[in-house]
XYZ file of C-alpha atoms in Angstrom:
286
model
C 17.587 23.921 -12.328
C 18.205 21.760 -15.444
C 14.217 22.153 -16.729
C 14.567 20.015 -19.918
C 16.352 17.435 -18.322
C 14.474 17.233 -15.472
C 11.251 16.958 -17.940
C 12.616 14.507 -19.603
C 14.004 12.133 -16.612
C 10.851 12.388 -14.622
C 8.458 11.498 -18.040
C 10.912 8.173 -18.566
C 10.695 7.450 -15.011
C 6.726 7.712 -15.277
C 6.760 5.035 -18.508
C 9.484 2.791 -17.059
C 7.255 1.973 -14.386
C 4.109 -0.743 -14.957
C 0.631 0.038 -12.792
C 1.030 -3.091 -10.585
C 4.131 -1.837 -9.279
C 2.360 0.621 -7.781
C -0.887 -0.985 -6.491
C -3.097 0.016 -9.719
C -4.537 -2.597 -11.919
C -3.309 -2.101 -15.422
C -6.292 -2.719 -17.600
C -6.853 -3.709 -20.822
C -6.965 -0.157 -22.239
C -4.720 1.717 -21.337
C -2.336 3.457 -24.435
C 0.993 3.130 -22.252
C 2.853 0.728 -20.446
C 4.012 3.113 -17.465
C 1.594 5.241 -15.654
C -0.355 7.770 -16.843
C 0.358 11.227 -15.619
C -2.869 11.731 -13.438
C -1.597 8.358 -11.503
C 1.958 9.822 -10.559
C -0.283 12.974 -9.265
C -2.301 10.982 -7.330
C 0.419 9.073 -5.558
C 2.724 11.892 -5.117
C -0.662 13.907 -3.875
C -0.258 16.651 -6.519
C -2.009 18.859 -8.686
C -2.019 16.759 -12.493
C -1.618 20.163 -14.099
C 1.948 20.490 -12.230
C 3.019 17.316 -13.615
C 2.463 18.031 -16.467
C 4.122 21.114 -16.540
C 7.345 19.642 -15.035
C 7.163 16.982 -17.634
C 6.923 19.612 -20.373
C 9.924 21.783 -18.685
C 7.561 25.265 -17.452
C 7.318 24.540 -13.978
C 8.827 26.367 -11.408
C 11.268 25.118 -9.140
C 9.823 22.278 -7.311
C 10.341 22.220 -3.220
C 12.214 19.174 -1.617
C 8.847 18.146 -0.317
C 7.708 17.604 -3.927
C 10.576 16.053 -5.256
C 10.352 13.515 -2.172
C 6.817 12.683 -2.928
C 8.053 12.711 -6.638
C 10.803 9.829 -5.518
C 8.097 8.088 -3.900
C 5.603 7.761 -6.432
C 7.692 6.823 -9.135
C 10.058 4.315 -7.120
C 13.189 6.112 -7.235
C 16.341 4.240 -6.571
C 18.534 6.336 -4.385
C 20.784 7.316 -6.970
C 17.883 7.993 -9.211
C 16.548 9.974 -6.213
C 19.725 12.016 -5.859
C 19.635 12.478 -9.780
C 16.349 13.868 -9.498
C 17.404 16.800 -6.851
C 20.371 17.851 -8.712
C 18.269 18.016 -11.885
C 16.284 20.195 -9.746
C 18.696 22.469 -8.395
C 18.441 20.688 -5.039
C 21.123 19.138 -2.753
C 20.033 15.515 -2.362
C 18.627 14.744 0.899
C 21.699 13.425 3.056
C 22.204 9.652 3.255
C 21.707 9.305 7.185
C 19.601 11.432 9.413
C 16.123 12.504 9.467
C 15.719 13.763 5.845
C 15.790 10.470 4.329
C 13.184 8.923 2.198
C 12.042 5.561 2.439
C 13.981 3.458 -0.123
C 12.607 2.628 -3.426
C 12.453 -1.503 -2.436
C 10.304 -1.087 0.394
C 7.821 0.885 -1.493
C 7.452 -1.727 -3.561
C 7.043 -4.298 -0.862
C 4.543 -2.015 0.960
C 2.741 -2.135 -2.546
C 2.806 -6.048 -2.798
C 1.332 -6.071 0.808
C -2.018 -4.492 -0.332
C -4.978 -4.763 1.880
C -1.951 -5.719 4.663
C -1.233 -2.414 6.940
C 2.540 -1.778 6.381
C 4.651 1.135 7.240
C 8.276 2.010 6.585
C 10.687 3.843 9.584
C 13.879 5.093 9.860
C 16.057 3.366 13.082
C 14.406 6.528 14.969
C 11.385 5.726 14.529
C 10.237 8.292 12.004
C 7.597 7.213 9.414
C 8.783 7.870 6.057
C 5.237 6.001 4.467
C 2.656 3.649 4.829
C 0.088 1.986 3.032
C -3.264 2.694 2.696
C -4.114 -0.107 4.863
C -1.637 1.031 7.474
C -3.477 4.703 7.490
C -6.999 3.358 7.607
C -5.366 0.731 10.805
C -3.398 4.113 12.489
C -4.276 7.590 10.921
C -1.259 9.193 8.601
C 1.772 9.401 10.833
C 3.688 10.901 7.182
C 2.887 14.663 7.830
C 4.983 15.928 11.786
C 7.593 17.524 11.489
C 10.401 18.308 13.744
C 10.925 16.176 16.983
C 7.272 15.108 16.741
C 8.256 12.783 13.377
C 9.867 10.324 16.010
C 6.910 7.965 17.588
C 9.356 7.904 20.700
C 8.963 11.920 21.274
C 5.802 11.484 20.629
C 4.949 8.675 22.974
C 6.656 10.392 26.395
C 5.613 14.192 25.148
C 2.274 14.080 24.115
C -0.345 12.157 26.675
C -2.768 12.193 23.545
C -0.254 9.459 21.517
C -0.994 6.902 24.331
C -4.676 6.923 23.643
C -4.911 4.010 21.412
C -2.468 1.889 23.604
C -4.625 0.124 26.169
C -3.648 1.541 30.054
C -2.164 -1.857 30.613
C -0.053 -2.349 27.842
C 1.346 1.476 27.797
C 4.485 0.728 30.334
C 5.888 -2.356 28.312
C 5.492 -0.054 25.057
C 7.393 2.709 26.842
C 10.232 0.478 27.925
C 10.300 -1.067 23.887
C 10.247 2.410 22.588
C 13.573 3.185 24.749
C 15.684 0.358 24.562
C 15.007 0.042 20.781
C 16.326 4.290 20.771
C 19.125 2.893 23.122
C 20.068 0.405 20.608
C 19.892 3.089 17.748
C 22.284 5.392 19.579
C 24.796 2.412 20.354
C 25.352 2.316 16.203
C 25.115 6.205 15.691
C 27.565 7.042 18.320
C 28.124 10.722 17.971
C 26.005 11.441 15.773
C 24.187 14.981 16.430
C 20.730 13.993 15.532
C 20.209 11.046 17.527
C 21.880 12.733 20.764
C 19.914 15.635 20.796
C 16.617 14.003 20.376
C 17.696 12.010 23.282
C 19.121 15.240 25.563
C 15.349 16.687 24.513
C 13.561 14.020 25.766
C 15.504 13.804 28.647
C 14.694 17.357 29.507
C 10.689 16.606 28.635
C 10.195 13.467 30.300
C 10.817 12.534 33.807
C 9.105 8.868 32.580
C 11.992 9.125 29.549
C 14.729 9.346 32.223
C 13.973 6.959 34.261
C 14.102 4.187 31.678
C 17.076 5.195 29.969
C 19.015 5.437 33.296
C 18.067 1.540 33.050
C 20.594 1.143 29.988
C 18.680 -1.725 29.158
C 18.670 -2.355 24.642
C 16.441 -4.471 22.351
C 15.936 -3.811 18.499
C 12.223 -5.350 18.219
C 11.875 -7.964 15.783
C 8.452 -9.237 16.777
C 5.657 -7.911 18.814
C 1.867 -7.855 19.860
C -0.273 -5.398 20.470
C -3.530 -4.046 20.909
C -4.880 -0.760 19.017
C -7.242 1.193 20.398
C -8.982 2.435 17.385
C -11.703 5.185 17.265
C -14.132 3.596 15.262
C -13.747 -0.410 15.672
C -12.799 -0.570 18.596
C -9.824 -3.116 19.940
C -7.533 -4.489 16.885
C -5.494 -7.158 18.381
C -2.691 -7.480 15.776
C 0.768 -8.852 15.308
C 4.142 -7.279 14.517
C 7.153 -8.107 12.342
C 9.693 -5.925 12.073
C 12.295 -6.485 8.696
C 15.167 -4.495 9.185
C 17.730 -3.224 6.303
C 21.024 -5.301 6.461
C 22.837 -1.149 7.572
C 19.817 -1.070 9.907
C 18.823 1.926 8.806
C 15.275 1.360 7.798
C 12.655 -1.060 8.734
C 9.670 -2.173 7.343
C 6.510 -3.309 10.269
C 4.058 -5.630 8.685
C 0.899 -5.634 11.317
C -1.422 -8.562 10.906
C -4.565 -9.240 12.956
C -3.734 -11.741 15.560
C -7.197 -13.495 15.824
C -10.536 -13.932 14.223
C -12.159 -11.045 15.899
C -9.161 -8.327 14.589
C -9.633 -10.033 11.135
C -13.248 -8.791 11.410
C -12.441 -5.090 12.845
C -10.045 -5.288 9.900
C -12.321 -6.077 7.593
C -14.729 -3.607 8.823
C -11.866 -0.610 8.935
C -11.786 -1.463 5.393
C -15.224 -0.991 4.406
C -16.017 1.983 6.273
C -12.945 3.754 4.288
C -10.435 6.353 5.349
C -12.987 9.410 4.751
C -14.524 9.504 8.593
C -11.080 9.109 10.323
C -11.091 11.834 13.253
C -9.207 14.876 12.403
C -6.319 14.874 14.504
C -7.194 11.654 15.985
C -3.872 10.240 17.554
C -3.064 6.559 15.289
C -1.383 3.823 17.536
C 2.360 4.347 17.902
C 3.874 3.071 14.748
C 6.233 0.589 16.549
């Protein structure tokens, strides 16, 4: 672990980057142009004290979940990413698979979308972040680990993740969910993570094999659907789906499809993210 180095990329990282790239209004008195130490905490969901001791080189070794939040909050590049885990003593998350962090543009667009809900996903549908609108909309789909990061192991594993899809609408989400993994495992052919999620769902689901014995493929580019939500009740919203030109990460922009989801919006809003259910399923992310 290079301490001073580290110290010293992470505290020009922090004043390279302006407050409205991030979401936070800049002010007119503030003593820096970059963000203030307490701001990188709070997006990266830290302790201030540790930043500051990383920034002053006394910390220990940080964990590869802290530098990823790290990367995150500052709006790491992926080079400036893998910079940051060697100064750390780390082996950069690899390039493919389910490590990956969401890439340093799309965090900025799912800044500029604001008060619209927003999430980024790897091609397996793994949520690598959203935006606070996006967690108030769905709950925090950021925190599973193993198979349970993909919304597709999820969604034929766990009768709990259909919840918030209305009864009617659950078999047309199933079939989406499979021909957009069939799609994914066409371009990853080979490739040990995407073929063993698949031979584990196959073993899981009887409702999993069945579709994918039906070969059929679509990578979703637009959608509609309805979200069941705990506290507003039905959110009819629309779907776009922008997908990275190696189709390797997507960004979903949700927006409410009529008057009445405006509203709920609106209302989801208001009431805040504090009274969310704990472990209340969110609406499958795709």
């Amino acid at each position: 672990m290079q301490r001073d180095q580290l110290a010293d990329f992470l505290r020009r990282r922090r004043e390279a980057i302006r407050p409205a790239e991030v979401g936070l209004a800049g002010g007119p008195r503030r003593r820096t142009t970059g963000l203030r130490r307490e701001e990188v905490a709070m997006l990266a969901g830290m302790s201030v004290d540790y930043v500051v001791r990383l920034e002053q080189g006394r910390s220990s070794q940080p964990s590869v979940q802290l530098l990823g939040a790290l990367a995150r909050a500052l709006r790491l590049s992926e080079d400036e990413r893998d910079h940051l885990f060697h100064l750390a003593g780390h082996r950069p998350p690899p390039a493919d698979g389910v490590a990956r962090l969401a890439r340093a543009g799309l965090m900025r667009m799912l800044d500029l979308l604001g008060r619209t809900p927003a999430l980024v996903l790897s091609d397996l549908g793994e949520v690598l972040a959203q935006n606070r609108a996006a967690v108030l909309l769905m709950g925090d789909h950021t925190g599973f680990s193993g198979d349970r990061r993909y919304v597709v192991y999820r969604w034929f594993t766990d009768p709990a993740a259909r919840a918030v899809c209305p009864p009617e609408e659950q078999g047309h989400h199933g079939r989406q969910l499979v021909a957009d993994l069939r799609a994914a495992a066409g371009r990853r052919s080979g490739d040990p993570t995407v073929t063993g999620l698949i031979d584990r769902l196959r073993s899981s689901s009887a409702d999993f094999r069945r579709l994918w014995t039906e070969h059929e493929v679509a990578v979703r580019r637009a959608d509609r659907k309805t979200i069941l939500h705990p506290r507003v009740g039905r959110i009819l919203m629309d779907c776009e789906t922008l997908v990275t030109p190696d189709q390797g990460q997507q960004l979903l922009v949700l927006t409410p499809a009529d008057a009445e989801a405006r509203e709920r919006l609106e209302l989801l809003r208001v009431l805040g993210i504090e009274e969310f259910p704990t472990g209340a399923p969110g609406t499958p992310a795709r």
